[in-house]
Structure formats: C-alpha cells, structure tokens
Short mmCIF file of C-alpha atoms and ligand atoms in Angstrom, two decimals:
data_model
loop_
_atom_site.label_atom_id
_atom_site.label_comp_id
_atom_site.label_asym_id
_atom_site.label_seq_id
_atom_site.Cartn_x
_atom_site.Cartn_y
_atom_site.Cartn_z
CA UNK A 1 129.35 18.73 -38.59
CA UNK A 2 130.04 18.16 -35.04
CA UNK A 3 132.91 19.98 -32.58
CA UNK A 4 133.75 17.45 -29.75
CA UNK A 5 133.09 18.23 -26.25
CA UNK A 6 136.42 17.81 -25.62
CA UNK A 7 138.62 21.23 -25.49
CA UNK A 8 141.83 19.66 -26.90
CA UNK A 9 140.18 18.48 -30.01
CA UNK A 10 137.90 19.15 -32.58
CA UNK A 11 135.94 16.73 -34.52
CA UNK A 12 134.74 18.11 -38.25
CA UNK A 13 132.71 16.97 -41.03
CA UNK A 14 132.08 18.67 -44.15
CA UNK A 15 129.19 21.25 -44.25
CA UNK A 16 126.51 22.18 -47.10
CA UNK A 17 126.75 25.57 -48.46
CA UNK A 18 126.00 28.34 -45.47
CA UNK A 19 125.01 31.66 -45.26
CA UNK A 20 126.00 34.18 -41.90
CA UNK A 21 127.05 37.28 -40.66
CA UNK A 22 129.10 37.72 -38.17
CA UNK A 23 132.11 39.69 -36.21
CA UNK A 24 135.42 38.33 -35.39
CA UNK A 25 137.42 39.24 -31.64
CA UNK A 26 139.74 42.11 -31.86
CA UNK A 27 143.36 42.12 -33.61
CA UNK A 28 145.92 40.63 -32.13
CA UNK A 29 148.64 42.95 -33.52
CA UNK A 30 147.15 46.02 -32.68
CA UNK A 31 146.23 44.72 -28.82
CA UNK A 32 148.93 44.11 -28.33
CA UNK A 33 150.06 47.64 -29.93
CA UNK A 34 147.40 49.57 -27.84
CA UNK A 35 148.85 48.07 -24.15
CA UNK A 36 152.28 48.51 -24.65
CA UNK A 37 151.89 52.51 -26.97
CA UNK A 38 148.79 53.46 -24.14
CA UNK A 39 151.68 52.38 -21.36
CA UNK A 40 154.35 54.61 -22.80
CA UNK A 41 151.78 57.97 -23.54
CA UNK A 42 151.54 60.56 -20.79
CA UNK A 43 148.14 59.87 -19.29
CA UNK A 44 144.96 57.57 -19.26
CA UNK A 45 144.06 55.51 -22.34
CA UNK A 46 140.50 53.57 -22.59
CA UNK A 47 141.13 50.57 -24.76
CA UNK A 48 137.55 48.94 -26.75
CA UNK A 49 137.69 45.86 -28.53
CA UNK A 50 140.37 44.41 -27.03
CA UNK A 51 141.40 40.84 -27.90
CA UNK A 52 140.93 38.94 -25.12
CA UNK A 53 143.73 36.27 -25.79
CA UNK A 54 146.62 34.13 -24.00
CA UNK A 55 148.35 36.41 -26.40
CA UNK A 56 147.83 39.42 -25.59
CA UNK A 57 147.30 39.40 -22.25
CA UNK A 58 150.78 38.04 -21.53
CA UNK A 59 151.50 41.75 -22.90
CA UNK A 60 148.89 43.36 -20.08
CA UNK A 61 150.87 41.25 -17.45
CA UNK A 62 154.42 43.04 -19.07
CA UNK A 63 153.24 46.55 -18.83
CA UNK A 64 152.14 45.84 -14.90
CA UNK A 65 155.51 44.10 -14.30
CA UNK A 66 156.93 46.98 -15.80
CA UNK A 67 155.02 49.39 -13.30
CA UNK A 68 152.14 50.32 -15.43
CA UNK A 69 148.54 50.58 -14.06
CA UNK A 70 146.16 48.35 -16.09
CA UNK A 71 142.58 47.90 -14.97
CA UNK A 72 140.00 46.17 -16.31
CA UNK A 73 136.28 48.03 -17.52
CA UNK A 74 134.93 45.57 -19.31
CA UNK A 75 135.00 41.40 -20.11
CA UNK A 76 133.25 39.29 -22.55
CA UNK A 77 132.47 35.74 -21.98
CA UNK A 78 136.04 34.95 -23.12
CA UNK A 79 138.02 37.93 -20.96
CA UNK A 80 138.66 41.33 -21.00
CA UNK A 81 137.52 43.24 -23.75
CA UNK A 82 137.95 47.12 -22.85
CA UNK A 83 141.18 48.05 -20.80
CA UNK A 84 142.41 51.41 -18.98
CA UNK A 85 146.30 52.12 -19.13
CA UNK A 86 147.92 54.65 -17.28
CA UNK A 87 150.91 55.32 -19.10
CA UNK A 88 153.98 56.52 -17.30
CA UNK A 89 155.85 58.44 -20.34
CA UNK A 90 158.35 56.13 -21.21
CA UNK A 91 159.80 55.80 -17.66
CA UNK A 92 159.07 52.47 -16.22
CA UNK A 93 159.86 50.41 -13.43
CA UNK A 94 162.44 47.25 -13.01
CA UNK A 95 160.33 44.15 -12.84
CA UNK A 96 161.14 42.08 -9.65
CA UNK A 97 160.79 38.62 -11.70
CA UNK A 98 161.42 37.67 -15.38
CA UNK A 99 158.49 38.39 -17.62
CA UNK A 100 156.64 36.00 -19.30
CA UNK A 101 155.45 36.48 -22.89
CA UNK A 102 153.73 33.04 -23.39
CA UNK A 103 153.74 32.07 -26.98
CA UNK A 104 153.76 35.67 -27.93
CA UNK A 105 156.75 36.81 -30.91
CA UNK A 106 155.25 40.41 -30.53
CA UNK A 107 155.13 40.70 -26.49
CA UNK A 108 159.24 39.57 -26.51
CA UNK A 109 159.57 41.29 -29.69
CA UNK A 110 158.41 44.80 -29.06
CA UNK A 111 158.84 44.75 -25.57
CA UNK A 112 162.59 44.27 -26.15
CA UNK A 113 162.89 47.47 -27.82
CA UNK A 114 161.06 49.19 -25.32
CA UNK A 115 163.85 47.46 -23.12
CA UNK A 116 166.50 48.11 -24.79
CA UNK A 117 166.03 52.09 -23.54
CA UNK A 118 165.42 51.31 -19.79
CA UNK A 119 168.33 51.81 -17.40
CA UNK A 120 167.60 48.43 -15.85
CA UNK A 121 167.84 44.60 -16.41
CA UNK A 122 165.31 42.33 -17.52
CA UNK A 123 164.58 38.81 -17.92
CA UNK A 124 162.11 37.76 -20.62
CA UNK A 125 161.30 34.24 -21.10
CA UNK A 126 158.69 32.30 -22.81
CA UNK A 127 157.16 28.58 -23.80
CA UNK A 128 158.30 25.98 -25.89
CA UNK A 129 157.53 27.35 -29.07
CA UNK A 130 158.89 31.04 -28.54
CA UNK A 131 162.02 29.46 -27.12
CA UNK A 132 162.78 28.25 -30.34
CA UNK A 133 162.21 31.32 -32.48
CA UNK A 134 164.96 33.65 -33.59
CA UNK A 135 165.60 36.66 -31.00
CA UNK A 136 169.13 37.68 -33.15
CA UNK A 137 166.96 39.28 -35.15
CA UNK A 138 166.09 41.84 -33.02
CA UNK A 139 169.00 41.66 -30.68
CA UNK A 140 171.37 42.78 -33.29
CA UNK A 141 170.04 46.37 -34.16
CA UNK A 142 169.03 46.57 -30.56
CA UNK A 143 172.93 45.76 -29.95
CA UNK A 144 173.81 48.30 -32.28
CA UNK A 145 171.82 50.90 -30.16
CA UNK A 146 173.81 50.41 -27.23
CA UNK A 147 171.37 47.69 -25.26
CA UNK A 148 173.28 44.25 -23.99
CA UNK A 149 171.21 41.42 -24.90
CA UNK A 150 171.87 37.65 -24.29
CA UNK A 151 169.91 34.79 -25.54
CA UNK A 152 170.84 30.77 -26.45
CA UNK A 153 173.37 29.98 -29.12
CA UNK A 154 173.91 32.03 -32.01
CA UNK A 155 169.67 32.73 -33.02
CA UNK A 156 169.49 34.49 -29.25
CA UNK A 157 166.82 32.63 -28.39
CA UNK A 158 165.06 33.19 -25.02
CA UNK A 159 164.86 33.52 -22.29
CA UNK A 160 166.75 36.49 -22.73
CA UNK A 161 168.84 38.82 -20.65
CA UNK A 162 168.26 42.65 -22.13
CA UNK A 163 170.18 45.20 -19.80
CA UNK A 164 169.30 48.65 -20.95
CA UNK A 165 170.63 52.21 -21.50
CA UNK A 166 169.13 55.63 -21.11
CA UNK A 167 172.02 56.70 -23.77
CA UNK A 168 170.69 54.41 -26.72
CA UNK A 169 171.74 55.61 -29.99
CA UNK A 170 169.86 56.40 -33.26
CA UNK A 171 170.95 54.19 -36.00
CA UNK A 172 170.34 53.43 -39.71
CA UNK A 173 169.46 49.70 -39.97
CA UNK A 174 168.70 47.33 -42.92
CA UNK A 175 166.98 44.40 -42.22
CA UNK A 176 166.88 41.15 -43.64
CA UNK A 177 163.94 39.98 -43.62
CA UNK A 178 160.90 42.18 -43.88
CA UNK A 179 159.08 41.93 -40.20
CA UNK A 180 157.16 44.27 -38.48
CA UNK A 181 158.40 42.87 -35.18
CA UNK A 182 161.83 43.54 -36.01
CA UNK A 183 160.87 47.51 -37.43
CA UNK A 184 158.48 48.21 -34.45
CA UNK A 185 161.59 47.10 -31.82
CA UNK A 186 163.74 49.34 -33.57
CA UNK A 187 161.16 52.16 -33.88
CA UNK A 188 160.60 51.51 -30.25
CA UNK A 189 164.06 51.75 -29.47
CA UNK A 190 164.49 54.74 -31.36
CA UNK A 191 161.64 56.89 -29.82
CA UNK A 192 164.21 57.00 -26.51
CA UNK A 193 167.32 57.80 -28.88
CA UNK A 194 168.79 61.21 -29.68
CA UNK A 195 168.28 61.80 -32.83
CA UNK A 196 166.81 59.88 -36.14
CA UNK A 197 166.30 56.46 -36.20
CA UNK A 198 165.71 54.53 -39.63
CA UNK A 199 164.43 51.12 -40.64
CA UNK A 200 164.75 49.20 -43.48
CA UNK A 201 162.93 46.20 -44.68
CA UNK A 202 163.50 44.04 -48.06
CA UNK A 203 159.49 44.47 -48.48
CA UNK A 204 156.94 46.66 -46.67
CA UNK A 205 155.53 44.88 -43.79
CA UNK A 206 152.54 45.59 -41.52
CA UNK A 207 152.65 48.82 -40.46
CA UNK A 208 150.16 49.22 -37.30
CA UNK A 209 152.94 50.81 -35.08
CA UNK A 210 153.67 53.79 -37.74
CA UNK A 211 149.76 54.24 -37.93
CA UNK A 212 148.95 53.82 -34.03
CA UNK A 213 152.30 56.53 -33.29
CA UNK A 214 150.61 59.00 -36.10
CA UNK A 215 147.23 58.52 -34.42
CA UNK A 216 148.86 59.32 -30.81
CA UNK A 217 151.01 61.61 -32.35
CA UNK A 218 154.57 60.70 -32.43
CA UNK A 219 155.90 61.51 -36.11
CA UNK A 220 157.07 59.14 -37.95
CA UNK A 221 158.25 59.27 -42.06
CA UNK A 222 158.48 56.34 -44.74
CA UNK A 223 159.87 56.21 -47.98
CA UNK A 224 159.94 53.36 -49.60
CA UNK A 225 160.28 50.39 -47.23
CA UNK A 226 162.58 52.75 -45.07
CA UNK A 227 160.69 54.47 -41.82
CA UNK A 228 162.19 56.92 -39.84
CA UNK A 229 161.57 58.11 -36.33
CA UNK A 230 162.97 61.18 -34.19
CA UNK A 231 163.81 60.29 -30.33
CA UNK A 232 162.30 62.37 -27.86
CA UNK A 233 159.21 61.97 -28.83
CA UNK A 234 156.29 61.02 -26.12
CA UNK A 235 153.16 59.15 -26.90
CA UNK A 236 150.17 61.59 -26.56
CA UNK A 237 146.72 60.21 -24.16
CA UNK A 238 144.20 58.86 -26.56
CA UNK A 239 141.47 56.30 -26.67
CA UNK A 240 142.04 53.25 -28.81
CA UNK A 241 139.44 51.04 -31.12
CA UNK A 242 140.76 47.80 -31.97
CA UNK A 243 139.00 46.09 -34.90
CA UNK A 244 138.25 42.97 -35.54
CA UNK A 245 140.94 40.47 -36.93
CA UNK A 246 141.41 40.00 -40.29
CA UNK A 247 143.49 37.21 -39.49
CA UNK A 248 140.54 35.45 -37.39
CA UNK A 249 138.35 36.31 -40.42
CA UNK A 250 140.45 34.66 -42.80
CA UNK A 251 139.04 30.91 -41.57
CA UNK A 252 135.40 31.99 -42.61
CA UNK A 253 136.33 34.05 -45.91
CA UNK A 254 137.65 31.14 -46.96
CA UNK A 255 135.57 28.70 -45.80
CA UNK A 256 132.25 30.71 -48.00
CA UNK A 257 134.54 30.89 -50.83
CA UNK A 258 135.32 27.89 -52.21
CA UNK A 259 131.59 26.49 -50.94
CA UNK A 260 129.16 27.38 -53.90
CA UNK A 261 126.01 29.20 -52.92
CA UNK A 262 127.62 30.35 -49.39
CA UNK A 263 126.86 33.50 -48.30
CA UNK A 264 129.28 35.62 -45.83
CA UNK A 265 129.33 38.75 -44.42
CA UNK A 266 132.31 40.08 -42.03
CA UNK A 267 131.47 43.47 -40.09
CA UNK A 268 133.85 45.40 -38.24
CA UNK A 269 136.95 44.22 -39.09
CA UNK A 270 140.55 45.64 -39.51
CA UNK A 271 141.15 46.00 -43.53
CA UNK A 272 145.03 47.47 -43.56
CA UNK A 273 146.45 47.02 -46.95
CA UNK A 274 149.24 45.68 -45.42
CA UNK A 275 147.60 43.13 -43.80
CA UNK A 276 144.91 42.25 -46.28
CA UNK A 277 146.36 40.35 -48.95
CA UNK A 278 144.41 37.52 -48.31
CA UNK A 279 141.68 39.19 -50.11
CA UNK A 280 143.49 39.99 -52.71
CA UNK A 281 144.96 36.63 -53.09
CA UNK A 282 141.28 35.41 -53.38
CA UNK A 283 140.10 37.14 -55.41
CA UNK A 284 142.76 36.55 -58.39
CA UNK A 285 141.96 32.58 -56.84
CA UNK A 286 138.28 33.65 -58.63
CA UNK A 287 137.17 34.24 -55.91
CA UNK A 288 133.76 36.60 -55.38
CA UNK A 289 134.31 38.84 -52.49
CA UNK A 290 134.12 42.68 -51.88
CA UNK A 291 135.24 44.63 -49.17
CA UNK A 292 133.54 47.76 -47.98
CA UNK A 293 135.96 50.48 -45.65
CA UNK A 294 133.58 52.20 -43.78
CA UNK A 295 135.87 54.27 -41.73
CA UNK A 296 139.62 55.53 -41.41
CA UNK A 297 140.38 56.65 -37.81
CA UNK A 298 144.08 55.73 -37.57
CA UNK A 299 143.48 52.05 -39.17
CA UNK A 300 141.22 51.30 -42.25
CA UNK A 301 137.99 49.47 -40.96
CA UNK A 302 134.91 47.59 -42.89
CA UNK A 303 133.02 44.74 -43.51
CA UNK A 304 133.78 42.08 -46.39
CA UNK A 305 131.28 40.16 -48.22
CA UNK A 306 131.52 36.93 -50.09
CA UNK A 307 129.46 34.84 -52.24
CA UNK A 308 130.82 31.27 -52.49
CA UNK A 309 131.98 29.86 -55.77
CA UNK A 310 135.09 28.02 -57.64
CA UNK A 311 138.15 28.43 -57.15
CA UNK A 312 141.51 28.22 -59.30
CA UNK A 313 145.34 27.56 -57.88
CA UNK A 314 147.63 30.29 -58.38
CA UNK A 315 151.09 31.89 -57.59
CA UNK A 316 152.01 33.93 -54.27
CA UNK A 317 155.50 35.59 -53.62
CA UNK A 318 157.62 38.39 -53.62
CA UNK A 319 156.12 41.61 -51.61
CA UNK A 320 152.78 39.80 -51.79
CA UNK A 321 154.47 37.65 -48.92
CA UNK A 322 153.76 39.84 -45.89
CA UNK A 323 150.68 41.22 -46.51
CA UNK A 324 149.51 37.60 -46.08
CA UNK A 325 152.17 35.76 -44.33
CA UNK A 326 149.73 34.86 -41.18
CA UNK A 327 147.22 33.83 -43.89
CA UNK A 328 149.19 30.90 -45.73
CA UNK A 329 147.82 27.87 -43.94
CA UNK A 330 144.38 28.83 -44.80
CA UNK A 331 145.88 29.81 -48.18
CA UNK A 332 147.07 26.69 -48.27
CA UNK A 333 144.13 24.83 -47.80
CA UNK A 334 141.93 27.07 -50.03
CA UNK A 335 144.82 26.38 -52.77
CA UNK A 336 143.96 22.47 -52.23
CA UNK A 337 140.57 23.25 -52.40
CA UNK A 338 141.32 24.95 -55.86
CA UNK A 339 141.51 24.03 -59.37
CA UNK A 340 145.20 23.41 -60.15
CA UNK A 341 148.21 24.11 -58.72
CA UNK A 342 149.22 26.67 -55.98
CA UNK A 343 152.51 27.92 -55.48
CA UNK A 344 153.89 29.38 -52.72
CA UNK A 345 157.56 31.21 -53.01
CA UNK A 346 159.70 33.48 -50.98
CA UNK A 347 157.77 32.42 -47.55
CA UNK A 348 160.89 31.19 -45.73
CA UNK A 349 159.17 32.88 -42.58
CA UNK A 350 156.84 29.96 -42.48
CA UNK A 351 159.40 28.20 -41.05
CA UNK A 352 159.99 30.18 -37.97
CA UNK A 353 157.03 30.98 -36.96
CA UNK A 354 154.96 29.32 -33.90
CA UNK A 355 155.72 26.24 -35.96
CA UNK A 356 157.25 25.40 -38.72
CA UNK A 357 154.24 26.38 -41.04
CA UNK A 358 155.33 24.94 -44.45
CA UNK A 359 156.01 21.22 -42.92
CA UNK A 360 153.12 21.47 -40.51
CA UNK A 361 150.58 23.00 -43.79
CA UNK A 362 152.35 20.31 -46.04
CA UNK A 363 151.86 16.82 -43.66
CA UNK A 364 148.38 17.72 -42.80
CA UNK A 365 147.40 18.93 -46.15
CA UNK A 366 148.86 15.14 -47.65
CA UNK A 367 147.32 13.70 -44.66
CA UNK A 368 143.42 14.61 -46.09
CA UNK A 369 144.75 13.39 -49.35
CA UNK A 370 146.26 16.56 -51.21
CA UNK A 371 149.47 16.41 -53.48
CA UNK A 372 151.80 18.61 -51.80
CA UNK A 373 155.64 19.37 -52.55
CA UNK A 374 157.67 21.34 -50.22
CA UNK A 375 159.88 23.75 -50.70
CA UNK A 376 162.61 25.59 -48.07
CA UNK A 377 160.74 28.62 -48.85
CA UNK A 378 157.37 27.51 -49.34
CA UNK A 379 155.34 24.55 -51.54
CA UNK A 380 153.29 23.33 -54.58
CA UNK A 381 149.94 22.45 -53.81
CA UNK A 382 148.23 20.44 -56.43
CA UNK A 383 143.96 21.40 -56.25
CA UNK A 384 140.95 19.45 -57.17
CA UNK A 385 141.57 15.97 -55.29
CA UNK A 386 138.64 15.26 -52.88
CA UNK A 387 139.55 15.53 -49.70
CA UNK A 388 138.67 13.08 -46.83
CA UNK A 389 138.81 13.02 -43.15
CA UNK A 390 141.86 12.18 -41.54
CA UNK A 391 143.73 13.21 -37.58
CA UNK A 392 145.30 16.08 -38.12
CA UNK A 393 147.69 17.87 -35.36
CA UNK A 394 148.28 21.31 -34.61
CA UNK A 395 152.03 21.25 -33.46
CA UNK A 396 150.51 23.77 -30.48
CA UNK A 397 149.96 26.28 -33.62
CA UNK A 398 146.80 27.78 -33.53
CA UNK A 399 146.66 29.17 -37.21
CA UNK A 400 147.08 25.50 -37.87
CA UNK A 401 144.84 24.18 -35.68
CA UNK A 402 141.93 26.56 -37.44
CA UNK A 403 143.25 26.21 -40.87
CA UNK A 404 142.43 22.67 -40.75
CA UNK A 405 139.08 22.90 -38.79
CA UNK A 406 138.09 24.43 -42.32
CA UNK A 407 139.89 21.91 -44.29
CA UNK A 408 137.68 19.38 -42.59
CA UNK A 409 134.67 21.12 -43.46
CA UNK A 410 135.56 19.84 -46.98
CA UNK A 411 136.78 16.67 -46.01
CA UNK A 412 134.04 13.93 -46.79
CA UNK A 413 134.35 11.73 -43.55
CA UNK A 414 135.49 12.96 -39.74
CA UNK A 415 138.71 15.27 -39.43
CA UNK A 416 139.93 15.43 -35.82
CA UNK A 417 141.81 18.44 -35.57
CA UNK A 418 144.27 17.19 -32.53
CA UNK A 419 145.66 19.78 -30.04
CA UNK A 420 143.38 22.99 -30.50
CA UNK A 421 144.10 24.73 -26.95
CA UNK A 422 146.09 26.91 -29.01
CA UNK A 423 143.40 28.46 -30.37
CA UNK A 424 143.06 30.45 -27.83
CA UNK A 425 146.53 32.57 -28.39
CA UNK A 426 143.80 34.59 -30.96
CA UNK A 427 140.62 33.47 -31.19
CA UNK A 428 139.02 33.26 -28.31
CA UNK A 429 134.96 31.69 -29.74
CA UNK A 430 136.49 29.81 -32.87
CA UNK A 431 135.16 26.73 -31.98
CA UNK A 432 131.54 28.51 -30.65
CA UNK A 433 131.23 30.13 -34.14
CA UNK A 434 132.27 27.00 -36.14
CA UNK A 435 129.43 25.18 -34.26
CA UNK A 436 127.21 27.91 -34.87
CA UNK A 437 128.00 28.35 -38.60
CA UNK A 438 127.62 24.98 -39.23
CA UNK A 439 124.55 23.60 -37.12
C1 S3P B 501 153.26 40.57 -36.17
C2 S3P B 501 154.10 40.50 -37.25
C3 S3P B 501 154.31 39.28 -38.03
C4 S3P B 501 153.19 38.27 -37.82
C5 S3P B 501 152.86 38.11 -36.37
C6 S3P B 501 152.45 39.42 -35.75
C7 S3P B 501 153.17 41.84 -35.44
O1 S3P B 501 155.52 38.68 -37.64
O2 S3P B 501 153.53 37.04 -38.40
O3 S3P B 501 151.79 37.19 -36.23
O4 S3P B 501 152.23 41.99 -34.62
O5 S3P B 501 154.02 42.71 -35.64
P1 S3P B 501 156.94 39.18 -38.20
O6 S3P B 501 157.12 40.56 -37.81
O7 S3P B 501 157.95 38.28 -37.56
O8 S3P B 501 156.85 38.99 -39.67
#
C-alpha cells in the first residue's frame, strides 16, 4: 500500500490482514453542537476533543461573527482541539458580513434556527456543494415561527437571507423527512419562543442536541419520534467532552471486518444508538465485533473491537436508515465486499447530501468492478466479485473520498482515489493513519 505525496490524491493497494489500535478525531456533530450550545449558555464553557475540521470551524468563525468570544487552549498537529466559549445567553450580535458555513449542512442548518430568533438580518452563504442542498427544509417551519427567510428557487437554497424576530412563535411541526438538522433548527428556534415547541420526524434521528440541552440543562421531552421544548429556557455553563467519531471510525471497522485475521480496536469513541447502526448493520453482515460503553456523561462513550472475518450481503431500510445514513458509502463498499447481494431502501437522503451519494457510491463501486443497480432511493449491490484497482473520484465528498480509500485496500492493483482535500471537512489524519495501518 502506498498514499501519494500528493494531497489531492491518494494512491491504494490492497493490504494483508492488520492488527491496531487506535483513536479517531472528535465528532463532527457534536463540535459543532458544543460551539454553537456553549455560545448560547450564560457563562464560560471549556471545550476537549474538539474536531479540528474545515467543518467545524466554519461554525467557530459563526459564533465570533455573531459576537461570541472563542479562544483557543489547545491545537493538535491538525488545529484546535480544546476551545473556550463565552456564551452571551442567547443575545447575540448582527454580523457586519455574510457568514460563511463552508461545506457545512449543520453550521447553515442550526445556525438558521438560532437566526431565526435574532432581531437582526443575516446573510449565510456557502460553497458549491451546500449551495445546492435543500434549505426549504428548514426555512419552512422556521417560516412558520415568524422568521423571513429567502433562498434560490423553490429548495431555498443559499446563500440565504434569514431576518429574525424576538416574537417567534412555538409551533407543532411534522417533518418529512427524518433529519436531525431540520429538529435541532426547530428546537433551536423554539428555545427563544413563548411557549412549547414540538418536532416531529417520520423516524427517530440523531439526537445529540436533546442529549447536549439535558446535559446543560434545558428540558426537553420525546415521545415517540415527537420532541418537545419550552421557550425561555437558557443554556446553563458547563464543560464539554467530545468523543471520538463514529463516523471517522466507520472506514477502519470496516476495513478489519471483512479482512480475515485483522485485528481492531477503537477507544474513545462516541457510541449513540442513534448514530451507531453501522455496528449493528455489521454485525447481522456476520460480522465479529463488540462494543464496550465505558461511560455515560451526557453521550454514550466506548471502545469497539473487531476481529476480521466473512462477510454476507444483506437488507438496510426503514428506521434503520438514520442511524446509519452517514455510514452507507462504506456500507456500500463492505456490501461489495460481501457474499451476495446488499440492498439498500428508503435512503433517498443519499441524494442530497454533500453529493449525490447513491450515484457517486454506485459509479465508483462499478468502476472497481462491482455489479451495482441503482435505485432513486438507494441500490443493489451484488458481493463476491474481486475487485481491482481503478481512478476513482470523490465529487469533493469526503465520506466518498474515504469510503473508497478502503475499497482500494481490497482492490488487487492501484486505486487512485482522485480529489481527497475533502477529507479534511472530518477527518483531519485519515490519510496519516491509513499509511500507518497499512505500512
Ligand atoms: C447531522 C445530521 C445528518 C447527517 C449530517 C450531520 C447533524 O443530516 O447526515 O452529516 O449533525 O445533525 P440530516 O439531519 O440532514 O439527516
């Protein structure tokens, strides 16, 4: 195996069974979580573990254009790493520019309904790839609430124009599609609102924001996929521990699994049953993996072993869907690394994500020499066929870009994984640890 010199690309061959240990950077979601709910609380938060990412550091750069006090303690080789906010209670400033939120859904996502309760106007715009994801989604309830938001064409997509109100109004919303960026603007929204605020989602989705509120204090209620929140309420000063991504760990779990004889241990990372399908997933795949919660302090936190083996296609869908929807393209390739077929239903989110995941999984996956059928809401992989090397590209997707840095590890011949910049959105030392797994 070999990674190229060259930052924009990586060049992979296929590895013999490994064994490791190792820790993956902080979660993105809950970064990104801690910034903004440290920003809104009524004093000083320390933030540790941190994910230093384009990501989430487009966030850091909101909360100062917003007028909160961010200073750095602490930076790993790839950024900062431990954070202090100042939070102003809700009450921030008017930016004097349009903010930028990069390639980040989340930092335009949440932020809006943080925005949407501000008596002032902002801009928020971001790149290519954000530009073309649906803002109507959020726009609507956020609408409904009392907030003016423009956007392009009928999606809303940025930039976009949110002019706020300090008289936004609870409301009972059902959502369509079952997003924790769509329930956390809402819930954001709703924290400034008189009264009760409710959310509902076709399935449960992620639910860091009801868990990081609890932890700081501001009550929140579910029942069923319906969560409720009472305005008025003021995030209480607290420290924060972000753990380690489960979404960055994904690449490796799978990469042991389906490699007979590979040994893998994950430490330290985030293991939220609403983010941890993955596992789950695996291990109806066959395959032989345990995870281990070692503590609960707001979010469920562990380590995960596995011990490489075979592994067999099966069927995903339904509620499964976003407990693993960040997960597919590794999914993916794991399901073409199976025995049989893989299907893949009711993922229709795929397609609007930072690319259009089920065309981008699909051509790359055919590309190496997998059967693949598409469908609008997900595909068929068919397992078993040997893989080989092949140029891949990432469409500027980072999950993508990693997915098939893996794929290539079981690719006989050189992949070149074309366009891996990305990466860097969430996993800052992907490409250090796939040279150091490998040799
Ligand atoms: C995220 C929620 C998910 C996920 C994204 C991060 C979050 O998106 O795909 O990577 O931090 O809330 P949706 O809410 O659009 O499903």
């Amino acid at each position: 195996m070999s990674v190229s010199s060259d930052p924009s690309q990586y060049h992979v061959k296929s590895v013999s069974p490994f064994t490791a240990e190792l820790e993956v950077p902080g979660d993105k979601s809950i970064s990104h979580r801690a910034v903004m709910f440290a920003g809104l609380s009524n004093g000083v938060c320390e933030i540790d573990g941190f994910l230093p990412s384009a990501d989430c550091w487009c966030t850091v750069q909101a909360m100062r254009a917003l007028g909160v006090e961010v200073d750095v303690l602490e930076e790993n080789e790839f950024g900062p790493s431990k954070l202090r906010v100042r939070g102003n209670s809700g009450r921030f400033e008017a930016p004097s520019a349009p903010v930028d939120c990069g390639n980040s859904g989340t930092t335009m996502r949440l932020l809006s309904g943080i925005l949407a309760a501000q008596p002032f106007e902002t801009e928020l715009f971001g790149d290519e790839s954000l530009s073309r994801r649906p803002m109507d989604r959020i726009a609507k309830p956020l609408r409904l609430m009392g907030a003016e938001i423009e956007g392009r064409g009928d999606r809303c997509t940025a930039p976009i124009h949110i002019t706020g109100t300090r008289d936004i109004q609870p409301i009972s919303y059902e959502s369509p599609v079952a997003s924790a960026q769509v329930k956390s603007a809402v819930l954001l929204a709703g924290m400034f609102a008189n009264g009760k605020t409710s959310v509902t989602e076709p399935y449960l989705s992620r639910d860091h924001t009801e868990r990081m509120l609890k932890y700081l204090l501001v009550k929140t209620v579910r029942q069923g996929n319906t969560v409720s929140i009472w305005g008025g309420q003021t995030p209480e000063s607290r420290d924060l521990r972000v753990p380690g991504d489960i979404s960055s760990a994904a690449f490796w779990i799978v990469a042991a699994a389906a490699r007979p004889k590979s040994q893998l241990r994950v430490r330290n990372v985030g293991l939220n049953p609403t983010r941890s399908g993955i596992l789950q997933a695996l291990i109806r795949m066959g395959a032989r993996l345990n995870e281990c919660i070692d503590e609960e302090n707001g979010e469920p936190v562990g380590s995960v072993e596995v011990n490489g083996g075979t592994l067999r296609g099966i069927e995903i869908g339904g509620d499964e869907i976003p407990k693993l929807i960040d997960e597919i393209p590794i999914i993916a390739v794991a399901g073409a690394l199976a025995e049989g077929k893989t299907i893949i239903r009711d993922a229709h989110e795929l397609r609007v994500k930072e690319s259009d995941r089920i065309s981008a999984v699909a051509e790359n996956l055919r590309r190496m020499g997998a059967e693949v059928q598409e469908f609008a809401d997900g595909m068929e992989i068919t397992g078993g066929a040997k893989l080989h090397g092949a140029t891949v590209e990432s469409l500027g997707d980072h999950r993508i870009a990693m997915a098939f840095a893996i794929a290539g590890l079981y690719a006989e011949g050189e992949t070149i994984v074309k366009g891996t910049e990305c990466v860097s959105t969430s996993y800052p030392g992907f490409e250090q640890e796939l040279k150091q797994l490998i040799g």
